[in-house]
Coordinates of C-alpha atoms and ligand atoms in Angstrom, one line a residue:
M121 CA -10.1 -5.0 -34.3
Q122 CA -9.1 -8.8 -35.0
H123 CA -10.2 -11.0 -32.5
R124 CA -7.4 -13.0 -31.9
R125 CA -8.7 -15.0 -28.7
E126 CA -12.6 -14.8 -28.8
L127 CA -14.0 -15.9 -25.5
A128 CA -17.5 -17.8 -25.4
P129 CA -20.1 -15.3 -25.2
E130 CA -21.7 -17.6 -21.8
L131 CA -18.3 -16.8 -20.2
L132 CA -17.9 -13.4 -21.0
F133 CA -21.1 -11.8 -20.7
R134 CA -22.2 -14.1 -17.4
L135 CA -20.6 -13.9 -14.1
T136 CA -20.3 -17.6 -12.8
E137 CA -22.8 -18.6 -10.0
E138 CA -19.7 -18.0 -7.3
E139 CA -18.9 -14.8 -8.8
A140 CA -22.5 -13.3 -8.9
L141 CA -23.1 -14.6 -5.2
F142 CA -19.7 -12.9 -4.0
Q143 CA -20.9 -9.5 -5.8
Q144 CA -24.1 -9.8 -4.2
E145 CA -23.0 -10.5 -0.7
L146 CA -20.0 -7.4 -0.7
R147 CA -22.9 -5.2 -2.6
D148 CA -25.3 -5.9 0.4
R149 CA -22.8 -5.8 3.1
F150 CA -21.0 -2.5 1.9
S151 CA -24.4 -0.7 1.6
E152 CA -25.9 -1.9 4.7
D153 CA -23.0 -2.4 7.1
P154 CA -22.9 0.6 9.5
V155 CA -19.3 -0.1 10.6
F156 CA -18.3 0.0 7.1
Q157 CA -20.5 3.1 6.6
D158 CA -18.8 4.7 9.4
I159 CA -15.5 4.0 8.0
I160 CA -16.2 5.9 4.8
E161 CA -17.9 8.6 6.5
R162 CA -14.5 9.3 8.5
A163 CA -12.6 8.7 5.2
R164 CA -14.6 11.3 3.7
E165 CA -13.8 13.5 6.1
A166 CA -10.3 13.0 6.5
T167 CA -7.4 15.5 4.9
A168 CA -4.5 14.0 5.4
F169 CA -3.2 10.3 5.7
N170 CA -5.4 8.7 8.5
R171 CA -3.2 5.7 10.3
D172 CA -5.8 4.5 12.8
L173 CA -8.8 4.8 10.3
Y174 CA -6.3 2.9 7.8
H175 CA -5.7 -0.2 9.9
E176 CA -9.1 -0.1 11.2
A177 CA -10.3 -0.4 7.5
F178 CA -7.8 -3.1 7.1
Q179 CA -9.1 -5.4 10.1
Y180 CA -12.7 -5.0 8.7
F181 CA -11.5 -6.7 5.2
R182 CA -9.8 -9.3 7.2
R183 CA -13.0 -9.8 9.0
C184 CA -14.8 -10.3 5.8
G185 CA -12.2 -12.7 4.5
L186 CA -11.1 -10.1 1.4
T187 CA -7.5 -10.5 2.7
A188 CA -7.3 -13.7 1.5
Y189 CA -9.2 -13.3 -1.5
G190 CA -7.4 -15.0 -4.7
I191 CA -5.1 -17.2 -2.6
P192 CA -5.5 -20.6 -2.8
E193 CA -6.6 -22.7 0.0
A194 CA -3.1 -24.5 0.2
Y195 CA -2.1 -21.3 1.9
D196 CA -5.2 -20.6 3.9
G197 CA -6.9 -18.3 1.4
W198 CA -10.1 -18.1 -0.4
P199 CA -9.4 -18.9 -4.1
G200 CA -10.9 -16.9 -6.6
T201 CA -10.9 -15.6 -10.6
S202 CA -9.5 -12.5 -12.1
R203 CA -12.9 -11.3 -12.5
G204 CA -13.6 -12.0 -8.5
A205 CA -10.9 -9.6 -8.3
I206 CA -12.6 -7.2 -10.3
I207 CA -15.8 -7.3 -8.2
A208 CA -14.2 -6.9 -4.9
A209 CA -12.2 -4.0 -6.0
E210 CA -15.3 -2.5 -7.9
E211 CA -17.7 -3.4 -4.4
T212 CA -15.3 -1.4 -2.2
C213 CA -13.8 1.5 -4.3
R214 CA -17.5 2.6 -5.4
H215 CA -17.7 3.7 -1.7
D216 CA -14.1 4.8 -1.0
P217 CA -11.2 4.2 -3.7
S218 CA -8.6 4.8 -1.2
I219 CA -9.3 1.8 1.0
G220 CA -9.8 -0.5 -2.2
L221 CA -6.2 0.7 -3.3
S222 CA -4.4 -0.1 0.0
Q223 CA -6.2 -3.9 0.1
G224 CA -5.4 -4.2 -3.6
A225 CA -2.0 -3.4 -3.2
T226 CA -1.0 -6.4 -1.0
T227 CA -3.3 -8.6 -3.1
S228 CA -2.5 -7.9 -6.4
L229 CA 0.9 -6.3 -6.6
V230 CA 2.7 -8.5 -3.3
A231 CA 0.5 -11.9 -2.8
T232 CA 0.0 -12.5 -6.5
P233 CA 3.5 -12.3 -7.5
I234 CA 4.8 -14.5 -4.8
L235 CA 2.1 -17.0 -5.7
L236 CA 3.4 -17.1 -9.3
F237 CA 6.7 -16.5 -9.1
G238 CA 7.5 -17.7 -5.3
T239 CA 9.4 -20.7 -4.2
E240 CA 7.5 -23.0 -2.0
E241 CA 8.9 -22.0 1.2
Q242 CA 8.3 -18.3 0.1
K243 CA 4.6 -18.8 -0.7
R244 CA 4.6 -20.9 2.7
T245 CA 6.2 -18.0 4.8
W246 CA 3.9 -15.1 3.4
L247 CA 0.9 -16.3 1.9
P248 CA -0.8 -17.8 5.1
K249 CA 0.0 -14.3 6.7
I250 CA -1.4 -12.0 4.3
A251 CA -4.5 -14.2 3.9
A252 CA -4.8 -14.0 7.7
G253 CA -4.6 -10.2 7.5
E254 CA -1.7 -10.1 9.5
V255 CA 0.6 -8.7 7.2
I256 CA 0.5 -5.7 4.5
G257 CA 2.3 -5.6 1.3
C258 CA 4.0 -3.1 -0.5
Y259 CA 5.2 -3.0 -4.1
C260 CA 8.8 -0.7 -4.6
Q261 CA 9.6 0.1 -8.2
T262 CA 8.9 3.5 -8.6
E263 CA 12.1 5.7 -8.2
P264 CA 13.0 9.2 -8.4
D265 CA 14.6 8.9 -11.9
A266 CA 12.6 6.1 -12.6
G267 CA 8.5 6.2 -13.5
S268 CA 7.1 5.5 -16.7
D269 CA 10.4 4.2 -17.8
V270 CA 10.8 1.4 -15.5
A271 CA 14.0 0.1 -17.1
S272 CA 16.3 2.5 -16.3
L273 CA 15.7 2.3 -12.4
K274 CA 19.1 2.1 -10.3
A275 CA 18.4 0.5 -6.8
E276 CA 21.0 -2.3 -6.6
A277 CA 20.9 -5.5 -5.6
I278 CA 24.5 -7.2 -4.5
F279 CA 25.4 -10.5 -3.3
R280 CA 27.7 -10.5 -0.2
D281 CA 28.2 -13.1 2.5
G282 CA 25.4 -15.4 1.0
R283 CA 22.5 -12.8 0.8
W284 CA 21.1 -10.4 -1.7
R285 CA 21.6 -6.7 -0.1
I286 CA 19.5 -3.7 -1.6
N287 CA 20.6 0.0 -1.8
G288 CA 18.4 2.5 -3.5
E289 CA 15.6 5.0 -2.9
K290 CA 11.8 4.1 -4.1
I291 CA 9.4 7.0 -4.3
F292 CA 5.3 6.8 -4.5
I293 CA 5.0 3.5 -2.8
T294 CA 1.4 2.8 -1.8
N295 CA 1.2 1.3 2.3
G296 CA 4.9 1.8 2.3
S297 CA 5.1 3.3 5.8
E298 CA 2.7 0.8 7.0
A299 CA 3.8 -2.5 5.4
H300 CA 5.2 -5.7 6.8
L301 CA 6.4 -6.9 3.6
G302 CA 7.9 -5.3 0.4
L303 CA 8.6 -6.1 -3.1
V304 CA 11.5 -4.5 -4.3
V305 CA 12.6 -4.2 -7.8
A306 CA 16.4 -3.7 -8.5
R307 CA 19.3 -4.1 -10.6
I308 CA 21.5 -7.0 -10.2
G309 CA 23.4 -6.7 -14.0
P310 CA 23.9 -4.6 -16.9
D311 CA 21.2 -5.9 -19.4
R312 CA 18.1 -2.8 -19.6
Y313 CA 15.6 -5.7 -19.0
R314 CA 17.2 -9.1 -17.9
G315 CA 19.7 -7.2 -15.3
L316 CA 16.4 -7.0 -13.2
A317 CA 15.2 -8.8 -10.3
V318 CA 12.5 -8.7 -7.9
F319 CA 13.4 -9.1 -4.1
I320 CA 11.1 -10.5 -1.0
V321 CA 12.0 -7.9 1.9
D322 CA 10.9 -8.6 5.3
L323 CA 10.2 -4.7 6.1
E324 CA 9.9 -4.7 9.7
H325 CA 12.9 -6.8 10.3
A326 CA 14.7 -4.0 7.9
K327 CA 13.5 -1.1 9.9
L328 CA 14.5 -2.9 13.2
A329 CA 18.4 -3.3 11.9
G330 CA 18.5 0.4 10.6
E331 CA 18.3 -0.7 6.7
L332 CA 15.1 0.7 5.7
T333 CA 14.3 4.2 6.2
I334 CA 10.7 5.7 5.6
L335 CA 11.4 9.3 4.7
R336 CA 7.8 10.5 4.2
N337 CA 4.5 10.2 3.2
E338 CA 3.5 12.5 0.4
K339 CA 0.5 15.1 1.2
K340 CA -1.6 14.7 -1.4
P341 CA -5.1 16.1 -2.2
G342 CA -7.0 12.9 -1.9
L343 CA -7.0 9.0 -1.4
H344 CA -6.5 9.6 2.6
L345 CA -6.4 5.9 3.7
S346 CA -3.7 5.5 1.5
P347 CA -0.3 6.5 2.3
T348 CA 2.2 7.0 -0.5
T349 CA 5.9 6.7 0.7
A350 CA 9.2 7.5 0.1
M351 CA 11.8 5.1 1.3
R352 CA 15.5 4.3 1.6
F353 CA 17.0 1.1 1.6
D354 CA 20.4 0.9 2.9
D355 CA 22.3 -2.4 2.2
C356 CA 19.1 -4.2 3.3
G357 CA 19.0 -7.6 3.4
T358 CA 16.3 -9.8 1.6
D359 CA 14.7 -13.0 1.5
G360 CA 15.8 -13.9 -1.9
P361 CA 14.6 -12.9 -5.2
L362 CA 11.4 -14.3 -7.4
G363 CA 12.7 -16.4 -9.9
A364 CA 16.0 -17.2 -10.5
I365 CA 19.0 -15.3 -11.0
R366 CA 21.9 -16.6 -13.4
E367 CA 25.6 -15.8 -13.7
L368 CA 26.7 -15.5 -17.0
P369 CA 30.2 -16.2 -18.6
D370 CA 31.0 -12.9 -18.5
G371 CA 30.7 -12.7 -14.8
T372 CA 27.4 -10.4 -15.1
R373 CA 23.9 -11.6 -13.5
T374 CA 20.4 -11.8 -15.3
G375 CA 17.2 -12.5 -13.6
E376 CA 13.5 -12.8 -14.0
G377 CA 12.5 -9.3 -12.6
W378 CA 11.0 -7.6 -16.0
K379 CA 9.2 -10.7 -16.3
V380 CA 7.7 -10.7 -12.8
L381 CA 7.1 -6.8 -12.9
N382 CA 5.0 -7.1 -16.3
A383 CA 2.8 -10.0 -14.5
T384 CA 2.1 -8.3 -11.7
L385 CA 1.4 -4.8 -13.4
V386 CA -0.4 -5.6 -16.4
G387 CA -2.4 -8.3 -14.2
S388 CA -3.3 -5.5 -11.7
R389 CA -4.1 -3.0 -14.7
A390 CA -6.3 -6.0 -15.7
T391 CA -8.4 -6.4 -13.0
V392 CA -7.6 -4.1 -9.6
I393 CA -6.9 -1.0 -11.5
A394 CA -9.4 -1.0 -14.3
A395 CA -12.2 -1.7 -11.7
Q396 CA -10.6 1.0 -9.0
G397 CA -11.2 3.3 -12.3
R398 CA -14.8 2.3 -13.1
A399 CA -15.8 2.2 -9.6
V400 CA -15.6 6.0 -8.6
A401 CA -17.4 6.5 -11.7
L402 CA -20.0 4.4 -10.2
G403 CA -20.0 6.0 -7.0
A404 CA -20.3 9.4 -8.8
F405 CA -23.1 8.3 -10.6
D406 CA -25.2 6.8 -8.0
V407 CA -24.9 9.8 -5.7
A408 CA -25.6 11.9 -8.4
R409 CA -28.3 10.4 -10.0
S410 CA -30.8 10.6 -7.0
Y411 CA -29.8 14.1 -6.4
A412 CA -30.6 15.1 -9.6
D413 CA -34.0 12.8 -9.9
M414 CA -35.1 15.1 -6.7
R415 CA -34.0 18.4 -7.7
T416 CA -36.3 20.7 -10.4
Q417 CA -35.4 24.1 -12.1
F418 CA -37.6 25.4 -14.8
S419 CA -40.7 23.2 -13.2
L420 CA -38.8 20.0 -14.8
R421 CA -36.7 17.4 -12.5
I422 CA -32.9 18.0 -14.0
T423 CA -33.2 14.3 -15.0
E424 CA -35.7 15.1 -17.4
M425 CA -34.0 17.4 -19.4
P426 CA -32.7 16.2 -22.8
Q427 CA -29.2 17.4 -22.3
Q428 CA -28.7 15.9 -18.8
R429 CA -30.0 12.8 -19.7
A430 CA -27.9 12.6 -22.4
R431 CA -25.4 13.4 -19.9
I432 CA -26.5 10.4 -17.9
L433 CA -27.0 8.0 -20.8
R434 CA -23.4 8.8 -22.1
V435 CA -21.7 8.0 -18.6
E436 CA -24.1 4.6 -18.3
A437 CA -22.7 3.6 -21.7
A438 CA -19.1 4.2 -20.8
L439 CA -19.3 2.5 -17.7
E440 CA -20.7 -0.5 -19.8
M441 CA -18.0 -0.4 -21.9
G442 CA -15.6 -0.3 -18.9
R443 CA -17.0 -3.5 -17.2
L444 CA -16.6 -5.5 -20.2
L445 CA -13.3 -4.4 -21.5
S446 CA -12.1 -5.4 -17.7
W447 CA -14.1 -8.7 -18.2
Q448 CA -12.5 -9.4 -21.1
A449 CA -9.0 -8.8 -20.2
A450 CA -9.4 -10.6 -16.6
L451 CA -10.8 -13.8 -18.5
L452 CA -8.0 -13.8 -20.8
R453 CA -5.3 -13.4 -18.0
D454 CA -6.8 -16.6 -16.4
T455 CA -7.4 -18.6 -19.7
L456 CA -4.0 -17.8 -21.3
G457 CA -2.0 -17.8 -17.9
R458 CA -0.9 -15.1 -15.5
E459 CA 3.0 -15.9 -15.3
D460 CA 3.1 -14.5 -19.1
S461 CA 1.0 -11.3 -19.9
R462 CA 2.7 -10.8 -23.4
P463 CA -0.8 -12.5 -24.7
W464 CA -3.1 -10.5 -22.9
Q465 CA -1.5 -7.2 -22.7
L466 CA -3.4 -5.5 -25.2
E467 CA -6.6 -6.4 -23.7
A468 CA -5.5 -5.0 -20.2
S469 CA -4.1 -1.6 -21.7
L470 CA -7.3 -1.3 -23.5
A471 CA -9.3 -2.1 -20.0
K472 CA -6.9 0.4 -18.4
L473 CA -6.9 3.5 -20.5
W474 CA -10.8 3.2 -21.1
N475 CA -11.5 3.0 -17.5
G476 CA -8.8 5.4 -16.2
E477 CA -10.2 8.0 -18.5
L478 CA -13.6 7.2 -17.1
A479 CA -12.5 7.7 -13.6
E480 CA -11.6 11.5 -14.7
W481 CA -14.7 12.3 -16.9
G482 CA -17.3 10.2 -15.7
P483 CA -17.1 11.9 -11.8
S484 CA -16.4 14.8 -13.6
E485 CA -19.7 14.8 -15.6
M486 CA -21.7 14.0 -12.8
L487 CA -20.5 16.9 -10.4
Q488 CA -21.7 18.8 -13.4
L489 CA -24.8 17.6 -13.1
C490 CA -25.6 18.5 -9.8
G491 CA -24.3 22.1 -10.7
G492 CA -23.3 23.9 -7.1
V493 CA -23.9 21.2 -5.4
G494 CA -21.6 19.0 -7.3
Y495 CA -18.8 21.1 -6.3
T496 CA -19.8 21.2 -2.8
D497 CA -21.0 18.2 -1.8
A498 CA -18.0 16.1 -0.4
K499 CA -19.3 12.9 -1.6
I500 CA -19.1 13.5 -5.3
F501 CA -16.1 16.1 -5.2
K502 CA -14.2 13.1 -3.6
F503 CA -14.6 10.7 -6.4
W504 CA -13.4 13.0 -8.8
Q505 CA -10.4 14.0 -6.8
D506 CA -9.7 10.2 -5.9
G507 CA -10.3 9.3 -9.3
R508 CA -7.7 11.6 -10.9
I509 CA -4.9 9.4 -9.9
V510 CA -5.8 6.1 -11.8
K511 CA -4.9 7.7 -15.2
I512 CA -1.4 8.0 -14.0
Y513 CA -0.7 5.2 -11.7
E514 CA 0.4 1.5 -13.1
G515 CA 1.3 3.2 -16.2
T516 CA -0.2 6.2 -17.5
S517 CA -2.5 6.8 -20.0
D518 CA 0.1 7.7 -22.6
V519 CA 2.2 4.3 -21.7
Q520 CA -1.0 2.3 -22.3
C521 CA -1.4 4.3 -25.7
L522 CA 1.7 3.4 -26.8
I523 CA 1.2 -0.2 -26.0
I524 CA -2.2 -0.5 -27.7
A525 CA -0.5 1.3 -30.8
R526 CA 2.3 -0.7 -31.0
E527 CA 0.8 -4.3 -30.2
M528 CA -2.2 -3.4 -32.7
L529 CA 0.0 -1.9 -35.2
L530 CA 2.2 -5.2 -35.3
S531 CA -1.1 -7.4 -36.1
V532 CA -2.9 -5.4 -38.8
L533 CA 0.6 -4.9 -40.7
S534 CA 0.1 -8.5 -41.4
R535 CA -3.6 -8.3 -42.5
D536 CA -6.2 -6.3 -44.1
P537 CA -7.6 -3.9 -41.2
A538 CA -10.8 -4.7 -40.0
T539 CA -12.2 -1.5 -38.3
V540 CA -12.0 2.1 -39.1
S541 CA -9.8 2.7 -36.5
E542 CA -7.4 0.2 -37.4
E543 CA -7.4 2.2 -40.8
L544 CA -6.3 5.0 -39.2
L545 CA -3.6 3.2 -37.5
I546 CA -2.1 2.0 -41.0
E547 CA -2.6 5.5 -42.6
A548 CA -0.7 6.7 -39.6
A549 CA 1.9 4.4 -40.2
H550 CA 2.6 5.2 -43.6
T551 CA 2.4 8.9 -42.9
F552 CA 4.2 9.3 -39.5
P553 CA 6.5 6.0 -39.7
P554 CA 7.1 4.7 -35.9
D555 CA 10.8 5.1 -35.6
P556 CA 12.1 2.4 -33.4
A557 CA 14.8 3.7 -32.5
R558 CA 12.6 6.4 -30.3
A559 CA 10.8 5.3 -26.9
T560 CA 7.9 7.1 -28.0
L561 CA 5.3 7.6 -31.1
P562 CA 4.4 10.6 -32.9
S563 CA 1.5 12.1 -31.1
V564 CA -1.3 11.3 -33.8
Y565 CA -0.6 7.8 -32.4
F566 CA -2.7 8.7 -29.2
P567 CA -6.1 9.8 -30.4
I568 CA -5.7 6.7 -32.4
A569 CA -5.5 4.3 -29.5
H570 CA -8.2 5.9 -27.3
A571 CA -10.3 5.0 -30.9
L572 CA -9.2 1.6 -31.0
A573 CA -10.1 1.1 -27.2
V574 CA -13.8 2.7 -27.4
E575 CA -14.3 0.6 -30.5
E576 CA -13.5 -2.5 -29.0
G577 CA -15.7 -1.3 -25.9
N578 CA -18.3 -0.9 -28.3
R579 CA -18.4 -4.1 -29.7
L580 CA -18.4 -6.2 -26.9
V581 CA -21.3 -3.6 -25.9
R582 CA -22.8 -4.6 -28.9
E583 CA -22.2 -8.3 -28.8
E584 CA -23.5 -8.7 -25.4
H585 CA -26.6 -7.0 -26.5
M586 CA -27.0 -9.7 -29.3
F587 CA -25.9 -12.7 -27.1
R588 CA -28.7 -11.4 -24.4
K589 CA -31.4 -11.0 -27.3
R590 CA -30.3 -14.7 -28.2
C591 CA -30.7 -15.8 -24.8
G592 CA -34.4 -14.8 -24.6
E593 CA -34.0 -11.8 -22.3
T594 CA -36.6 -8.9 -22.5
L595 CA -34.3 -5.9 -23.4
T596 CA -35.7 -2.3 -22.6
E597 CA -35.5 0.8 -24.3
R598 CA -32.8 2.0 -22.0
D599 CA -30.5 -0.8 -23.3
D600 CA -31.1 0.1 -26.9
A601 CA -30.1 3.4 -26.1
I602 CA -26.9 2.3 -24.3
V603 CA -25.7 0.5 -27.3
A604 CA -26.8 3.6 -29.4
M605 CA -24.5 5.7 -27.1
T606 CA -21.6 3.5 -27.0
S607 CA -21.5 3.6 -31.1
L608 CA -22.3 7.6 -30.9
L609 CA -18.8 7.3 -28.2
A610 CA -16.4 5.3 -30.6
R611 CA -17.7 7.8 -33.6
E612 CA -16.7 10.7 -31.6
R613 CA -13.5 9.3 -30.9
I614 CA -12.7 8.2 -34.4
L615 CA -13.7 11.2 -36.0
A616 CA -11.3 13.2 -33.6
A617 CA -8.4 10.6 -34.2
R618 CA -9.4 11.1 -38.1
E619 CA -9.0 14.8 -37.6
T620 CA -6.0 14.9 -35.7
L621 CA -4.3 13.1 -38.2
R622 CA -5.3 14.5 -41.3
H623 CA -5.3 18.2 -39.6
T624 CA -1.3 17.4 -38.8
R625 CA -0.4 15.7 -42.2
R626 CA -1.5 19.0 -43.7
T627 CA 0.1 22.0 -41.4
P628 CA 3.7 22.0 -41.3
A629 CA 4.0 23.9 -38.2
L630 CA 2.4 20.9 -36.0
R631 CA 4.1 18.3 -38.2
T632 CA 7.4 19.5 -36.7
V633 CA 6.1 19.5 -32.9
V634 CA 4.4 16.2 -33.3
E635 CA 7.1 14.3 -34.7
G636 CA 9.6 16.1 -32.6
A637 CA 11.6 16.0 -36.1
D638 CA 13.5 18.9 -38.3
D639 CA 13.5 17.4 -41.7
I640 CA 9.9 18.1 -42.7
V641 CA 8.5 17.3 -46.1
P642 CA 5.4 19.5 -46.6
Ligands
FAD154 C1 -0.7 7.8 -5.1 C2 0.2 7.2 -6.2 C3 0.5 5.8 -5.4 C4 1.5 5.1 -6.3 N1 1.8 3.6 -6.1 C5 2.8 3.2 -6.2 C6 3.3 1.6 -5.8 O1 2.6 1.4 -5.3 N2 4.6 1.3 -6.3 C7 5.3 2.0 -7.3 O2 6.3 1.3 -7.7 N3 4.8 3.1 -7.8 C8 3.7 3.5 -7.7 N4 3.4 5.1 -7.8 C9 4.1 5.4 -9.1 C10 3.4 5.6 -10.4 O3 3.3 4.5 -10.7 C11 4.2 6.6 -11.4 O4 4.1 7.7 -10.8 C12 3.8 6.4 -12.7 O5 3.9 5.2 -13.3 C13 4.5 7.7 -13.8 O6 5.5 8.0 -13.6 P1 6.0 9.1 -13.2 O7 5.2 10.0 -11.9 O8 7.4 9.1 -12.7 O9 5.5 10.2 -14.6 P2 6.8 10.6 -15.8 O10 7.3 8.6 -15.9 O11 7.9 11.3 -15.3 O12 5.9 10.7 -16.8 C14 5.5 12.3 -17.0 C15 4.5 12.4 -18.3 O13 5.2 12.2 -19.6 C16 4.6 11.0 -19.9 N5 5.2 10.3 -20.6 C17 6.2 9.5 -20.0 N6 6.9 8.3 -21.2 C18 6.1 8.8 -22.2 C19 6.5 8.3 -23.5 N7 7.2 7.2 -24.2 N8 5.5 8.5 -24.7 C20 4.6 9.2 -24.3 N9 4.6 10.2 -22.8 C21 5.1 9.9 -22.0 C22 3.6 10.3 -19.1 O14 2.5 10.0 -19.6 C23 3.2 11.6 -18.0 O15 2.1 12.6 -18.9 C24 2.1 5.7 -7.2 C25 1.9 7.2 -7.8 C26 1.1 7.6 -7.1 C27 0.8 9.2 -7.6

C-alpha cells in the first residue's frame, strides 16, 4: 500500500504522556470502582432496554468528566485528541459496549459536528450543556428507505415563517427516546448530495409542541443500555442548520449536509466505533483467557494445548492490528483536519472494517476457547452478541470495502502496485472493470478490500516492532510470535482473495452471479 501520509513513528507508536495517563486512570477506575462494576453487572442481566440503569450510567460518566471529553475549555469541556476518544471508548466498551455506544453517540455524533460546523451561538448554547452531562444527544440519519444509500433520504426541511421545519421518519436512532438534542439530516433541495443539510433540533421542545413522536424502541437481542428508536418529525421546528444554506438562481437550495455527515460518520468510524469493535474482542479475550488458564482436560491446561495457543495468538495479533489501524486513522484525522474527511477516509475505513470484523470473530473465537462455558457464561456470550452490530452500523463492512477498493484503485492505477493485494486489485480491474454507472462493485473486490486492510495492519505491527527494537526495548518471544501471526493472517486473506478472483474468472456460472451481467465472455 502506498503511504501517502507517513506518520512519524514516535507519534504513531507512542501514546502521549496525557493519553497514557488518561488510559491508566480509566483502566484503574473501571476495573476497581464498585459503583461502575455494579452498573455493568446489572447491564449484563438486562433483557431489554433498562431506562433507569441507562440514566444511572450517564450520570456516572458525567461524574467521571467523560461527557466533557473532546470539547474545548472555552465551552466548559475537557480538550482531547481523537486517540483519546479511542481510549475512552475502548476502556468503557471492554466492560459493556452499549454504555460506550450511547455515550459515544452524544460526543462523537452530536458534540463534534456542532463544534466543527456550528455557529458561535449554536456552540455556546449546546456544548457546555453536553459537557456538563445535562444534555444527551442523538444523530438522526437512517430512514425506512435510506440506510447504506444515505443520499436517498427523504425527510424534508422547508423554510416557513423564518424557520426551518422538518417532516419525516427516522429509524434505528441510538439514544432517540431519551435524547434532549438531535442532529437531523434532511433534504432541502433536489441535488442528491448538495441538497442535504443537518439541522439542530431541541427534542424536548419538539415533544412538548407535539412536533416529535417517539414511535418505538426496537426490541434487540443485546445492547440493552442503548435505546434504538424510531421517531417521526411533523412540521418540527429547528434551531437552524449546521453550515450555510444557499439559494441558487433557479430557486432551488443547497446545503453542507453531505460534508457535515461525512466528517461526522467517518470521524466516528476512525475513533469510537473502531474502538468499540476492538473493545468487545478485548473484553471477551480477558474473560476467556483467565478461564482457559484454569481449565484442564487430558491433564493439560486448555492454554497449553497447541491449537488453543494458536487461537489465542490469532486474536492477540488481530487486536494489535486493530489498535494500530485505529490509531493511524485517528492521528491522520487530527493532523489533516477533522472538517474534511476525504484525505483520511481510506484509513478510517480500514480501521472500521478490520475492527468491525474482529468484533464478531474475536468474541466467537474466545467463546470457542471456553467450550460449553463460553456459550453459557453471560459475560463471554454478551460480548459476542453485542459485538455483532459493529460491522453493520456507521457504514456496513460492505460499504467500507467499497470505499477501500475505490480509493485504492484510484491511487494504484496511477503508479506501480506496491503490495500483493494491490496487484490483485489491478488484476481485478482488468478482469472485472468497475462500472461507474453502478452503485456497487463486482463481488471479487470485497475479499481484496479485506486483504488490503490486513496487509496494512500487518505493515503497522511490523513497523512498530522495528521501532521498539530501535528504541532499545527488550522484545519477548511473544512479541515476535505476534508479528509472525499478523503476517500469517495477511497471507490467509490474500490467498482467499486471489482464489476468489481466479476461480471466479475461470467459472462462467460464477461470473454471471458476481458481475450481475448477462453478457459474459467465457
Ligand atoms: C443498534 C443500531 C444503532 C444504530 N444507530 C444509528 C444512529 O444513531 N443514527 C442513525 O442514523 N442510524 C443508526 N443505525 C442505522 C445503521 O447505521 C444502518 O442500519 C446501517 O447503516 C445499514 O443500513 P440498513 O440497515 O438500511 O442496511 P441496508 O443498506 O439495507 O443494507 C442491507 C445489506 O446490503 C448491503 N449493501 C448495501 N449497499 C451495498 C452496496 N452498494 N454494495 C454491496 N452491498 C451493499 C449491506 O452491506 C447489507 O449487508 C443504527 C442501527 C442499529 C441496528
